[in-house]
PDB file of C-alpha atoms in Angstrom:
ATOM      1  CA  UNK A 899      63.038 171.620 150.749  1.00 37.00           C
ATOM      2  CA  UNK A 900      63.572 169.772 147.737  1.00 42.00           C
ATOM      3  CA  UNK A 901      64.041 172.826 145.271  1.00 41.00           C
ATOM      4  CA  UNK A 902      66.845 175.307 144.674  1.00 39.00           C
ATOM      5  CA  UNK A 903      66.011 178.678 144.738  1.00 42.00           C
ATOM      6  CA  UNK A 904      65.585 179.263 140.975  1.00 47.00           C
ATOM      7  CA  UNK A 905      67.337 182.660 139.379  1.00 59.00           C
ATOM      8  CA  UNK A 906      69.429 182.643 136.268  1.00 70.00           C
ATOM      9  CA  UNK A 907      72.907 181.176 138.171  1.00 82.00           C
ATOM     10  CA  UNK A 908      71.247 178.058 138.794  1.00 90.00           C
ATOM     11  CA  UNK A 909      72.725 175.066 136.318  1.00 96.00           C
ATOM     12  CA  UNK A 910      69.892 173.457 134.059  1.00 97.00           C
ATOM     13  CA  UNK A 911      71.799 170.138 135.375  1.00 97.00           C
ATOM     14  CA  UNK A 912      73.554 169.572 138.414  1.00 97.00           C
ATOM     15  CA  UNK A 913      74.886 165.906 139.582  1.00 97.00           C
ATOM     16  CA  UNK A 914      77.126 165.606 142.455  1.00 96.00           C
ATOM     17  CA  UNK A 915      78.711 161.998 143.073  1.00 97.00           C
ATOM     18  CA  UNK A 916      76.355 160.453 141.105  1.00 97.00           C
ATOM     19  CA  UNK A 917      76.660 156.476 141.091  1.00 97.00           C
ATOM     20  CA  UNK A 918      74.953 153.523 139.366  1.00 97.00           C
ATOM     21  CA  UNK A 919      74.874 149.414 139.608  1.00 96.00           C
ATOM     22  CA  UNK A 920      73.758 147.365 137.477  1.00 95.00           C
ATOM     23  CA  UNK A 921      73.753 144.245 140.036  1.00 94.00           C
ATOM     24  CA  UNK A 922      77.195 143.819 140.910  1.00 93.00           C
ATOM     25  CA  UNK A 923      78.629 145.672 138.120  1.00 95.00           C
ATOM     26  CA  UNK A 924      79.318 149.862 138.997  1.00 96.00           C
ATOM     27  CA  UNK A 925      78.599 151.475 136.123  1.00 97.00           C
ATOM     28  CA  UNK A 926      78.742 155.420 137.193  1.00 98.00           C
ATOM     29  CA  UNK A 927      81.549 155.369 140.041  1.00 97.00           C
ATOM     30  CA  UNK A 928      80.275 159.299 141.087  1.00 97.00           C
ATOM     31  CA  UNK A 929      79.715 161.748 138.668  1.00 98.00           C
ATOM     32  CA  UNK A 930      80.208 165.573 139.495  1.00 97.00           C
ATOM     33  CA  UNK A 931      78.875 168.002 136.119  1.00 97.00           C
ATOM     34  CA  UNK A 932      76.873 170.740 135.791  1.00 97.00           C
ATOM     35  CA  UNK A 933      75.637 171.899 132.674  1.00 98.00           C
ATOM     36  CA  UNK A 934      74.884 176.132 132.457  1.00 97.00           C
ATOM     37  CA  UNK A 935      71.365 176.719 130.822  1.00 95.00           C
ATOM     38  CA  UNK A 936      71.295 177.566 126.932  1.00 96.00           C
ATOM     39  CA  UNK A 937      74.897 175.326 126.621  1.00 97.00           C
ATOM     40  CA  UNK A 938      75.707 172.436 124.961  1.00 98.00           C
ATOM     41  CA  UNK A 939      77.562 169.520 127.076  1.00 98.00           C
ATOM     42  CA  UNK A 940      78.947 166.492 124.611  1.00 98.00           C
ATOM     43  CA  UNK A 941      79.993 163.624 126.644  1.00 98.00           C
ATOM     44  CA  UNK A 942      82.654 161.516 124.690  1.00 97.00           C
ATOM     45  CA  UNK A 943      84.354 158.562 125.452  1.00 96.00           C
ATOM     46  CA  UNK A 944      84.050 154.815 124.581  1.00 95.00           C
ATOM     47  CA  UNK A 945      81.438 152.012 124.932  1.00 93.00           C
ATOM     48  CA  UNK A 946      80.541 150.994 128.054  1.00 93.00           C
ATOM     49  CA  UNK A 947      82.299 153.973 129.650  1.00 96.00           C
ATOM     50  CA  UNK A 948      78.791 155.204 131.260  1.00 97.00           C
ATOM     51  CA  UNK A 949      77.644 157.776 128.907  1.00 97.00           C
ATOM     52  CA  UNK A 950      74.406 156.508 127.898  1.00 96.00           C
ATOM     53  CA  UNK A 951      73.446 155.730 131.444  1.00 97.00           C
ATOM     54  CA  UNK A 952      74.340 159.134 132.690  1.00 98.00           C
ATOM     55  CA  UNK A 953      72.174 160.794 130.337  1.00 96.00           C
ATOM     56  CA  UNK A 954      69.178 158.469 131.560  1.00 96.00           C
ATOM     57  CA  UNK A 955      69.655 159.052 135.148  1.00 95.00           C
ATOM     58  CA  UNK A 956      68.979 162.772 134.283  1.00 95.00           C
ATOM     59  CA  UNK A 957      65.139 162.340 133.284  1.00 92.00           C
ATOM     60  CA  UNK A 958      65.341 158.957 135.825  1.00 91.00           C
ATOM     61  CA  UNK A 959      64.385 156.493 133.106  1.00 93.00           C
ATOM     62  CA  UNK A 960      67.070 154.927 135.384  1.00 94.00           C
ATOM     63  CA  UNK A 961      67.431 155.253 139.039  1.00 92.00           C
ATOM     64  CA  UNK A 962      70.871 156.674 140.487  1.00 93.00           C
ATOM     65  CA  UNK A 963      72.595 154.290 143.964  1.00 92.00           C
ATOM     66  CA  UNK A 964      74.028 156.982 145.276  1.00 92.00           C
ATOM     67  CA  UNK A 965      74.607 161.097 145.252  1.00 92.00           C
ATOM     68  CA  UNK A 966      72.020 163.626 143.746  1.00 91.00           C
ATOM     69  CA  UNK A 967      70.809 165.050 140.034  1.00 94.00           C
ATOM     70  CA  UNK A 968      68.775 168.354 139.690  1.00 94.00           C
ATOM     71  CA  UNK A 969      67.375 169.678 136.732  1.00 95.00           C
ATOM     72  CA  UNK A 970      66.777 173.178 136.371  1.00 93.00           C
ATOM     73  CA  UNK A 971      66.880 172.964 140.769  1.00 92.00           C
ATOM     74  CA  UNK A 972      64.930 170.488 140.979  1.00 89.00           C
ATOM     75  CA  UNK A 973      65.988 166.806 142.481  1.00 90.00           C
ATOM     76  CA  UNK A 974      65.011 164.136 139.500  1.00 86.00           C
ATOM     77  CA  UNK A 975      62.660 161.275 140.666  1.00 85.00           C
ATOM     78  CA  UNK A 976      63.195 162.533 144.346  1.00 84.00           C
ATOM     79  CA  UNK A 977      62.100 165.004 147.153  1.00 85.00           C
ATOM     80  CA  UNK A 978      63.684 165.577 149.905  1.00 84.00           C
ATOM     81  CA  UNK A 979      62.758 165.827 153.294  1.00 84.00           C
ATOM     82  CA  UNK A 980      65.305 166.346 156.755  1.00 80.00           C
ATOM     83  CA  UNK A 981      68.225 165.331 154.850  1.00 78.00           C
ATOM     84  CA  UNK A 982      66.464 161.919 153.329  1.00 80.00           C
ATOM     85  CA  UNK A 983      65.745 161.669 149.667  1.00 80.00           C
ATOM     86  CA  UNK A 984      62.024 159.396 149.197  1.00 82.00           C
ATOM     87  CA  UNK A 985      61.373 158.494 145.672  1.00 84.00           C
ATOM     88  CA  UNK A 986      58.381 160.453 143.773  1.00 85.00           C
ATOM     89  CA  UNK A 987      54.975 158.681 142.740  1.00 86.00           C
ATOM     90  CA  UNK A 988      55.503 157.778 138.903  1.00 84.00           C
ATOM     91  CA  UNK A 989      53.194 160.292 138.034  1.00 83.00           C
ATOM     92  CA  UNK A 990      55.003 163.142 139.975  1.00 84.00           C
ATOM     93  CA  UNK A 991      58.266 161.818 137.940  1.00 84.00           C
ATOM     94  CA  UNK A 992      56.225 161.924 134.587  1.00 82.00           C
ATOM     95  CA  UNK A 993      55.208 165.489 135.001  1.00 82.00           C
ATOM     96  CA  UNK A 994      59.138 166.683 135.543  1.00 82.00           C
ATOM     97  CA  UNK A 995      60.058 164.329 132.853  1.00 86.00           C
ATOM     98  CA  UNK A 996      57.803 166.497 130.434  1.00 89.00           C
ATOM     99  CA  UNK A 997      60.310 169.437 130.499  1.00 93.00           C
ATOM    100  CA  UNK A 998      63.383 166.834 129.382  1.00 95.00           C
ATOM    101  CA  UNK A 999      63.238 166.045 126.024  1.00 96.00           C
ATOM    102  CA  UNK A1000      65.047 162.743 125.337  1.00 96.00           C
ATOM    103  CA  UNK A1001      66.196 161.725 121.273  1.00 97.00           C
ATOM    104  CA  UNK A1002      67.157 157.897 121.247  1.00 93.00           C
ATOM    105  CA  UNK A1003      69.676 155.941 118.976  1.00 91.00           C
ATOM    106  CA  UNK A1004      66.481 154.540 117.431  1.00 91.00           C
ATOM    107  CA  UNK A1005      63.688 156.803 116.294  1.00 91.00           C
ATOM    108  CA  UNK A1006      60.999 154.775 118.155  1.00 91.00           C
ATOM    109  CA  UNK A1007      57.994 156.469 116.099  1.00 96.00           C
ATOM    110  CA  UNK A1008      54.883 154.875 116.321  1.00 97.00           C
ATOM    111  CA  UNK A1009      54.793 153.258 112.774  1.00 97.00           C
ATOM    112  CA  UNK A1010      50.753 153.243 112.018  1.00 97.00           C
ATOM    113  CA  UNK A1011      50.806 157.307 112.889  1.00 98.00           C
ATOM    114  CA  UNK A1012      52.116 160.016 110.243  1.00 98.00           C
ATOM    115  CA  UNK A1013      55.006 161.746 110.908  1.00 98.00           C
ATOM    116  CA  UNK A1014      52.965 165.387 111.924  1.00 98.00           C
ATOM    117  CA  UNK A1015      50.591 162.416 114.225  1.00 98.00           C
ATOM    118  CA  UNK A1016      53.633 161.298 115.957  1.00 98.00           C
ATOM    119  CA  UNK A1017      54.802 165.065 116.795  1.00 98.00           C
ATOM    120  CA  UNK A1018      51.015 165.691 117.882  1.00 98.00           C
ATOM    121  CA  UNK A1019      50.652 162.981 120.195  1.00 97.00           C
ATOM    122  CA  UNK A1020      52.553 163.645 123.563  1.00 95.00           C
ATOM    123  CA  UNK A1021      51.312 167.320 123.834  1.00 96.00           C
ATOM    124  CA  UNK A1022      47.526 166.627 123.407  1.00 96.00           C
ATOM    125  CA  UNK A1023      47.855 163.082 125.048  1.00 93.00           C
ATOM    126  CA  UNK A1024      50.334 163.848 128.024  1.00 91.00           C
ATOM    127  CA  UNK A1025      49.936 167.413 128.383  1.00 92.00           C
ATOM    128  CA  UNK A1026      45.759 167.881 126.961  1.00 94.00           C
ATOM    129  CA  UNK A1027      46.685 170.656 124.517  1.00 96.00           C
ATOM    130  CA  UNK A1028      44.078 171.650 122.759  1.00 97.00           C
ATOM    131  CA  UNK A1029      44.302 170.217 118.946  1.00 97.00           C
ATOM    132  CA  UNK A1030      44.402 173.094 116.818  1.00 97.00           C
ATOM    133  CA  UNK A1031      47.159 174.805 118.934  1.00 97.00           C
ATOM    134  CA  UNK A1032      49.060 171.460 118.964  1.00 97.00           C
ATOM    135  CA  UNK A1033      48.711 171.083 115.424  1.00 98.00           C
ATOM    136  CA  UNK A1034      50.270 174.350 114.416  1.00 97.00           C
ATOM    137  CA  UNK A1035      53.161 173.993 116.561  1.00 97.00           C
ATOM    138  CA  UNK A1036      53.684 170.557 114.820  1.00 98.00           C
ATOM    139  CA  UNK A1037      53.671 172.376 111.409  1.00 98.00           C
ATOM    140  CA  UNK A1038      56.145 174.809 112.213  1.00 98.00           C
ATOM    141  CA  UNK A1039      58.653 172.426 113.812  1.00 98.00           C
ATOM    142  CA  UNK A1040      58.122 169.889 111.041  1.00 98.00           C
ATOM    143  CA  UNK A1041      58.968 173.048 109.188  1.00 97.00           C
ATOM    144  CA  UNK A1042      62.077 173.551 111.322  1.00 96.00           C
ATOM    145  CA  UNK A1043      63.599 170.062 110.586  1.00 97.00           C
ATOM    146  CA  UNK A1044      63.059 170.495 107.010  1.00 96.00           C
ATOM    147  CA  UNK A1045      60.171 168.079 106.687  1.00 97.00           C
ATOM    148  CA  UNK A1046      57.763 170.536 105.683  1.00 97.00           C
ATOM    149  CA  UNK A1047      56.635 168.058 103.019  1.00 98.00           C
ATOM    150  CA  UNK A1048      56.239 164.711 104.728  1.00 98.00           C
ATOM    151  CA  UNK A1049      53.673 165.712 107.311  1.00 98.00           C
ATOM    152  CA  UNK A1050      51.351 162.982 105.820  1.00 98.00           C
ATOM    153  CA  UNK A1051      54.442 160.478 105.539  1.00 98.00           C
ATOM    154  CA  UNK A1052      54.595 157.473 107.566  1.00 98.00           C
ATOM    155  CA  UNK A1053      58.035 156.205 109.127  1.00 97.00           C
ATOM    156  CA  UNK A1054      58.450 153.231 106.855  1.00 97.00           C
ATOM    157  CA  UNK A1055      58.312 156.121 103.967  1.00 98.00           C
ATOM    158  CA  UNK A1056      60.995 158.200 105.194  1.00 97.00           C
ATOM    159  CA  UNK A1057      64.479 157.541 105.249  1.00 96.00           C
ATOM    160  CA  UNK A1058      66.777 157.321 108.895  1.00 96.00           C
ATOM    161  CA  UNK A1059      67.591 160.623 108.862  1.00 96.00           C
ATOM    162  CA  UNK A1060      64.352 161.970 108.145  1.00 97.00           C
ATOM    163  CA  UNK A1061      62.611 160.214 110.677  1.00 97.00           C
ATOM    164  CA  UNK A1062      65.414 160.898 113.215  1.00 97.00           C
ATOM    165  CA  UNK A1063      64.141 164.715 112.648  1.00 97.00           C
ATOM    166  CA  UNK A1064      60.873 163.640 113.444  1.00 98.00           C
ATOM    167  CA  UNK A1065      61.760 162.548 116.633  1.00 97.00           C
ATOM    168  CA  UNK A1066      63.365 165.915 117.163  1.00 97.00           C
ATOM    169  CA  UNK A1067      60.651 167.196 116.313  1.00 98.00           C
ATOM    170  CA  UNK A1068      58.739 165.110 118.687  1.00 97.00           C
ATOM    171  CA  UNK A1069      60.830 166.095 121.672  1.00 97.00           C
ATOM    172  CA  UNK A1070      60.602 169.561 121.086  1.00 97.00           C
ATOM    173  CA  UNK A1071      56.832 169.174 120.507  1.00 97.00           C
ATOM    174  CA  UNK A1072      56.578 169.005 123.966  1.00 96.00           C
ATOM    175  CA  UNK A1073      58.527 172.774 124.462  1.00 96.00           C
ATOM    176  CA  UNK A1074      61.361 171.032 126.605  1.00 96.00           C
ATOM    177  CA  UNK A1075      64.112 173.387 129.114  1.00 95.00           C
ATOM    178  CA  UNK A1076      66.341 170.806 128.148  1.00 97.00           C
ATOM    179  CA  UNK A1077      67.157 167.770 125.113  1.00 98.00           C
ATOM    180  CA  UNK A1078      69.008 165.066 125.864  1.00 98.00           C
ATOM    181  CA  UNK A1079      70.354 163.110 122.684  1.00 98.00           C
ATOM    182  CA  UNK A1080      71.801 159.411 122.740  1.00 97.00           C
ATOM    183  CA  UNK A1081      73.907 159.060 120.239  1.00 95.00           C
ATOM    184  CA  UNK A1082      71.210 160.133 117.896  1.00 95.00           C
ATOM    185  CA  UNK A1083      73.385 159.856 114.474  1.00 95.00           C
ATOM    186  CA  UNK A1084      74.756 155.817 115.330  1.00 93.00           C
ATOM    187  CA  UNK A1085      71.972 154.190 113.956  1.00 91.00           C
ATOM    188  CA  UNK A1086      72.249 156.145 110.339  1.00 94.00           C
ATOM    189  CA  UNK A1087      74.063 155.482 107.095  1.00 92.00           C
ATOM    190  CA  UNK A1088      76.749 158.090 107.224  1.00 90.00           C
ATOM    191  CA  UNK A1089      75.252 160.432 103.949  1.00 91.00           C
ATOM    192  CA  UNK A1090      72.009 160.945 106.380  1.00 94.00           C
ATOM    193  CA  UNK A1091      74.311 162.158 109.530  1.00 95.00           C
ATOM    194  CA  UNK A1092      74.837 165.435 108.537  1.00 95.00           C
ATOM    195  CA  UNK A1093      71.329 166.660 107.942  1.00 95.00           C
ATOM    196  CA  UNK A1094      70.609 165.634 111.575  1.00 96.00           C
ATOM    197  CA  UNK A1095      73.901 167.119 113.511  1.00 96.00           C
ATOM    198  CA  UNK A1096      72.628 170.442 111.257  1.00 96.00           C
ATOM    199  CA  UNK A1097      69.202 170.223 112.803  1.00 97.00           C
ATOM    200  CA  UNK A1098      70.749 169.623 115.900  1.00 97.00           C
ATOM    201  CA  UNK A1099      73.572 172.794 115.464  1.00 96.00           C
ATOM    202  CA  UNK A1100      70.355 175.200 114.574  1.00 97.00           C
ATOM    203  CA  UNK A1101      68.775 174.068 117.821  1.00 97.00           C
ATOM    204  CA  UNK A1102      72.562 175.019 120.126  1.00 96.00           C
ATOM    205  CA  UNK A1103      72.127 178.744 118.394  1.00 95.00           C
ATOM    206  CA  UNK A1104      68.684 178.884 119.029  1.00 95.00           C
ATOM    207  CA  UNK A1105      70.036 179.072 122.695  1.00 96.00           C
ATOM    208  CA  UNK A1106      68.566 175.206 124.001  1.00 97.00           C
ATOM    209  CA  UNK A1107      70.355 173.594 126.987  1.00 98.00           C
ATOM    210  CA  UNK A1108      71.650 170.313 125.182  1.00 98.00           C
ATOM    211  CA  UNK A1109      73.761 166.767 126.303  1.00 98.00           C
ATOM    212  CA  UNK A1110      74.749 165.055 123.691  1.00 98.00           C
ATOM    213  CA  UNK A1111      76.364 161.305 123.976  1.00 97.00           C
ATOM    214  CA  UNK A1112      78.312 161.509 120.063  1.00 96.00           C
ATOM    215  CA  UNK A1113      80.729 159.836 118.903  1.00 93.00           C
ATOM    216  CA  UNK A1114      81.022 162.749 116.355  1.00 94.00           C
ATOM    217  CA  UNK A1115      84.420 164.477 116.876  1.00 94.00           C
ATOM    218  CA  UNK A1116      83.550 167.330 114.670  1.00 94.00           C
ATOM    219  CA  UNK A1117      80.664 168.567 116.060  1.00 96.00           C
ATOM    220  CA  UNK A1118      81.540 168.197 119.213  1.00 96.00           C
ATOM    221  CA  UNK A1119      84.439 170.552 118.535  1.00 95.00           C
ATOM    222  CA  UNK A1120      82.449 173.292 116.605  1.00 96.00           C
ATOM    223  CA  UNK A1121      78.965 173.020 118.714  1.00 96.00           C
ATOM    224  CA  UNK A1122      79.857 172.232 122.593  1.00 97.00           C
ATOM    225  CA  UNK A1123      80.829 174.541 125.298  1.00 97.00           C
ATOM    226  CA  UNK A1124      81.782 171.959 127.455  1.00 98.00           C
ATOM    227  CA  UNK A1125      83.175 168.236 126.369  1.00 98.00           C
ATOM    228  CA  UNK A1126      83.685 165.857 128.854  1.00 98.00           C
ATOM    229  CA  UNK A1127      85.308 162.875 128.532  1.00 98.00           C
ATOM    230  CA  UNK A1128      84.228 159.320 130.309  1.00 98.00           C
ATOM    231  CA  UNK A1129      85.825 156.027 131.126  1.00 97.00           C
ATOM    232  CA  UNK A1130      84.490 152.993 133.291  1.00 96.00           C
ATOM    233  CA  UNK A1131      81.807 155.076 135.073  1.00 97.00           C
ATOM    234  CA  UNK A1132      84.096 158.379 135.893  1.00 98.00           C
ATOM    235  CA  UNK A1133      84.544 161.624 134.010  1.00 98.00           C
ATOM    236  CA  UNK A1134      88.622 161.365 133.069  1.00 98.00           C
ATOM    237  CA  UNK A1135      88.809 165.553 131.935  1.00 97.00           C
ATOM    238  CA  UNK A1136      86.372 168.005 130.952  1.00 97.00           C
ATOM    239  CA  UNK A1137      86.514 171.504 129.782  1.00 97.00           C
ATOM    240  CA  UNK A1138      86.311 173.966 126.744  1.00 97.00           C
ATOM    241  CA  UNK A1139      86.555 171.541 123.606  1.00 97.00           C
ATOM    242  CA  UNK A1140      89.862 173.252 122.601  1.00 95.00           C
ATOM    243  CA  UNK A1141      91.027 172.062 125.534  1.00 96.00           C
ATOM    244  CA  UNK A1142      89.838 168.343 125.682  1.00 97.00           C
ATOM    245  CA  UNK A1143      89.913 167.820 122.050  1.00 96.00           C
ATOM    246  CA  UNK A1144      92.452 169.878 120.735  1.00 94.00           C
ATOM    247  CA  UNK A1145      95.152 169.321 123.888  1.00 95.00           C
ATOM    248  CA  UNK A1146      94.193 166.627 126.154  1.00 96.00           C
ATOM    249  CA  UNK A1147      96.116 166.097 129.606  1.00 95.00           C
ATOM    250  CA  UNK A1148      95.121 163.263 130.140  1.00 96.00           C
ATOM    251  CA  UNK A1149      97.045 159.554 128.463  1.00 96.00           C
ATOM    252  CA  UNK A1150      93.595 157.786 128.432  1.00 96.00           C
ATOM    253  CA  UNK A1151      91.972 160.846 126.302  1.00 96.00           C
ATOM    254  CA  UNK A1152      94.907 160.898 124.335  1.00 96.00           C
ATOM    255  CA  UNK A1153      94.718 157.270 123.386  1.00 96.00           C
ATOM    256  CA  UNK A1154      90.742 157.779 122.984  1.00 95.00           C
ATOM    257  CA  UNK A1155      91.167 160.946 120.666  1.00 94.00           C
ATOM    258  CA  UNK A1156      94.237 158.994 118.688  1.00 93.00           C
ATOM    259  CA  UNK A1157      92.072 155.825 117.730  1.00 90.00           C
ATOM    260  CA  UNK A1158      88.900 157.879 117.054  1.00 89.00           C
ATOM    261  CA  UNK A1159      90.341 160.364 114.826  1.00 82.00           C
ATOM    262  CA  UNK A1160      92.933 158.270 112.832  1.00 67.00           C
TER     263      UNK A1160
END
């Protein structure tokens, strides 16, 4: 069987000793997390420490060496059968990947569409949504970013921030169980962050399962149930973020936490 039985108990994500090379180079040395539906996960730490990576292996945009990820109970990019995992054709790991929603450093909209185009596309193109139902849903979460007025606005007409909500808007277009975000304020000027980490906050209330790579101290500490912090490939402490942020038992967190928020 490669599925869980699904009730309410099951984690949204589940990764047990979870590894990664890039040739030579171990990038994830075996991850252990799980991440409760309707919380909010921030994973902190410095460059290079794995982050990033993690979060792909978790709609299998990159392939895992070693352990096991589930989403919501079910193995990502796998099924098993008598205790051996066989990769999935890439259109069996496109249909789970439709109920991840993944927000990127860069906004990668398609720059000839409009920004209520670009929300549109993946539902009627990926999913063959009828039109007029995809086009009100695109409305209303244009609406919901507070971009209500640049539906016929094309990227190169809106500013970082604003087309960062598009691509929020995007994502959830496609009515995800879970958003991923990578980093998705590192690429803005800082006066734009805010309006996106708000979008973002509005989204943890609304009750969506959320793991967010951030450098962003503060709203890690106000928005996440669980922080988790990562060097060289392994998870170095994790818990409430009172706990991690606020009193960290660990020396390398401490070191971490006193650079970042000097």
């Amino acid at each position: 069987m490669d599925r869980i039985v699904e009730d309410l108990t099951t984690p949204m994500v589940s990764a047990k000793g979870v590894r990664k090379h890039f040739g030579s180079l171990p990038v994830l040395r075996g991850i252990d997390l799980e991440v409760d539906r309707g919380t909010v996960m921030c994973l902190l730490g410095p460059s290079g420490s794995g982050k990033s990576t993690f979060l792909r292996c978790i709609n299998h945009l990159e392939k895992i060496d070693a352990g096991s990820l589930r989403v919501d109970g079910d193995l990502v990019g796998y099924r098993e059968s008598k205790g051996t995992l066989y990769e999935l054709r890439d259109r069996e790991v496109c249909a789970k990947r439709m109920d991840i929603g993944m927000v990127f450093q860069s906004f990668n909209l398609f720059p000839h569409m409009t920004a209520l185009e670009n929300v549109m596309e993946a539902p009627i193109r990926v999913r063959k949504e009828p039109e007029a139902l995809v086009s009100e849903r695109a409305m209303s979460l244009l609406a919901r970013v507070g971009l209500a007025s640049k539906v016929k606005s094309y990227p190169k007409q809106l500013s970082g921030g604003q087309q960062q909500r598009v691509a929020i808007a995007r994502a959830l277009a496609m009515q995800p169980k879970l958003m991923l975000f990578d980093e998705p304020t590192s690429a803005l000027d800082p006066e734009l962050v805010g309006e996106v980490l708000d979008v973002m906050r509005d989204l943890a209330t609304d009750g969506m399962t959320m793991i967010v790579v951030t450098h962003e101290m503060g709203f890690a500490r106000e928005v996440a149930d669980q922080a988790v912090f990562m060097d060289e490939g392994v998870v170095i402490e994790a818990g409430p973020p009172r706990s991690v942020l606020g009193a960290p038992s660990h020396p390398r967190t401490k070191e971490f936490l006193a650079k970042v928020l000097s």
